[in-house]
Short mmCIF file of C-alpha atoms in Angstrom, two decimals:
data_model
loop_
_atom_site.label_atom_id
_atom_site.label_comp_id
_atom_site.label_asym_id
_atom_site.label_seq_id
_atom_site.Cartn_x
_atom_site.Cartn_y
_atom_site.Cartn_z
CA MET A 1 -2.94 0.14 -16.67
CA ALA A 2 -5.48 -2.65 -16.22
CA ARG A 3 -8.43 -2.29 -13.86
CA TRP A 4 -7.90 -4.25 -10.71
CA ARG A 5 -10.46 -6.16 -8.67
CA ASP A 6 -10.50 -7.03 -4.99
CA GLY A 7 -8.46 -10.15 -4.41
CA HIS A 8 -4.97 -11.53 -4.19
CA GLY A 9 -1.98 -11.16 -6.46
CA THR A 10 1.70 -10.33 -6.46
CA LEU A 11 3.56 -7.08 -5.84
CA THR A 12 6.88 -6.86 -7.68
CA VAL A 13 9.41 -4.34 -6.38
CA HIS A 14 11.79 -3.37 -9.20
CA ARG A 15 15.02 -2.50 -7.41
CA GLN A 16 18.70 -2.50 -8.23
CA GLY A 17 20.13 -5.96 -7.68
CA GLY A 18 16.98 -7.75 -8.80
CA ASP A 19 13.23 -7.78 -8.37
CA VAL A 20 11.47 -8.82 -5.17
CA CYS A 21 8.03 -10.48 -5.35
CA VAL A 22 5.65 -10.16 -2.40
CA PRO A 23 2.15 -11.58 -1.81
CA LEU A 24 -0.41 -8.83 -2.34
CA GLU A 25 -4.02 -8.27 -1.38
CA ARG A 26 -5.87 -5.73 -3.55
CA ALA A 27 -8.59 -3.54 -1.99
CA VAL A 28 -10.18 -1.51 -4.78
CA SER A 29 -13.87 -1.51 -3.90
CA TYR A 30 -15.15 1.07 -1.42
CA ARG A 31 -16.02 -1.67 1.09
CA ALA A 32 -12.61 -3.38 0.88
CA ARG A 33 -10.71 -0.06 1.13
CA THR A 34 -12.79 0.97 4.16
CA ARG A 35 -12.06 -2.32 5.91
CA GLY A 36 -8.35 -2.37 4.99
CA LEU A 37 -6.25 -3.84 7.79
CA LEU A 38 -8.69 -2.95 10.58
CA GLY A 39 -8.99 -5.68 13.19
CA ARG A 40 -6.02 -7.69 11.90
CA ASP A 41 -2.98 -8.67 13.95
CA SER A 42 -0.71 -9.06 10.91
CA VAL A 43 -0.64 -8.95 7.13
CA GLU A 44 0.86 -11.50 4.76
CA GLY A 45 2.87 -9.41 2.30
CA ALA A 46 1.16 -6.11 1.49
CA LEU A 47 -2.25 -4.51 0.98
CA LEU A 48 -2.87 -2.18 -1.98
CA LEU A 49 -5.56 0.47 -1.52
CA SER A 50 -6.67 1.98 -4.81
CA PRO A 51 -7.62 4.71 -5.35
CA ALA A 52 -6.24 6.30 -2.19
CA ALA A 53 -4.18 9.38 -1.33
CA SER A 54 -4.09 9.04 2.46
CA VAL A 55 -4.72 6.51 5.23
CA HIS A 56 -5.36 6.37 8.95
CA THR A 57 -4.51 3.78 11.59
CA PHE A 58 -7.45 4.34 13.94
CA GLY A 59 -8.65 0.95 15.20
CA MET A 60 -5.53 -0.87 14.03
CA ARG A 61 -3.71 -3.33 16.27
CA MET A 62 -0.27 -2.95 14.71
CA ALA A 63 2.12 -0.37 13.32
CA VAL A 64 2.34 -0.35 9.52
CA ASP A 65 4.65 0.83 6.77
CA VAL A 66 2.76 3.01 4.29
CA ALA A 67 4.01 3.72 0.75
CA TYR A 68 2.29 6.35 -1.39
CA LEU A 69 2.36 5.59 -5.13
CA ASP A 70 1.72 7.82 -8.14
CA ARG A 71 -0.34 6.76 -11.15
CA SER A 72 2.69 5.04 -12.74
CA LEU A 73 3.28 3.02 -9.52
CA ARG A 74 6.42 4.89 -8.52
CA VAL A 75 6.93 5.43 -4.78
CA LEU A 76 6.44 9.04 -3.67
CA ALA A 77 6.97 8.55 0.08
CA VAL A 78 7.29 5.81 2.70
CA ARG A 79 6.25 6.26 6.33
CA THR A 80 5.81 4.05 9.38
CA MET A 81 2.57 4.77 11.21
CA GLU A 82 1.70 3.71 14.74
CA PRO A 83 -1.92 2.81 15.61
CA GLY A 84 -4.23 5.80 16.17
CA ARG A 85 -2.60 8.15 13.63
CA LEU A 86 -3.94 10.11 10.67
CA GLY A 87 -1.78 10.40 7.56
CA LEU A 88 -2.00 13.61 5.56
CA PRO A 89 -3.02 13.32 1.89
CA ARG A 90 -0.04 13.16 -0.48
CA PRO A 91 -0.19 15.29 -3.63
CA ARG A 92 -0.01 13.13 -6.79
CA SER A 93 -0.69 9.94 -4.78
CA ARG A 94 -3.15 7.57 -6.47
CA HIS A 95 -2.50 4.32 -4.58
CA VAL A 96 -1.32 3.34 -1.10
CA LEU A 97 0.54 0.19 -0.04
CA GLU A 98 0.38 -1.00 3.56
CA ALA A 99 2.53 -3.69 5.16
CA GLY A 100 3.84 -4.63 8.60
CA ALA A 101 6.16 -2.06 10.15
CA GLY A 102 9.75 -2.40 8.95
CA VAL A 103 9.26 -4.84 6.08
CA MET A 104 9.31 -2.37 3.18
CA ALA A 105 12.95 -1.48 3.84
CA GLY A 106 13.80 -5.18 3.54
CA TRP A 107 12.09 -5.29 0.15
CA GLY A 108 14.17 -2.31 -1.01
CA LEU A 109 11.05 -0.16 -1.31
CA GLY A 110 11.94 3.53 -1.13
CA VAL A 111 11.24 6.85 -2.80
CA GLY A 112 11.59 6.60 -6.58
CA VAL A 113 11.35 2.82 -6.74
CA ARG A 114 8.84 1.43 -9.24
CA VAL A 115 6.50 -1.47 -8.45
CA SER A 116 4.11 -3.56 -10.52
CA VAL A 117 0.94 -5.34 -9.53
CA GLY A 118 -0.07 -8.74 -10.85
#
């Protein structure tokens, strides 16, 4: 797996019936991961936090969908988190995807689905 840098790219959700491509923002530096979605009213596509095994929504203005990914970018769990919540660390999780509440289901993102980052 290539080393990522902070910036923008594409998230590809490999699902039955065809792939779905979504705009992606990568947050891999400590500073970018710490900032995350704090202070934003919305997110265009998704935000990838890497490395990460858990997230919180303290200080967030919106509810978010959170997907925990293993090292091979396979989805371990998907949760919707309201503002002011603390997510427990997920065993085997190496990356976390965040997006607006409810959008991941529309992408076909669920447990066992594989994604790729470009």
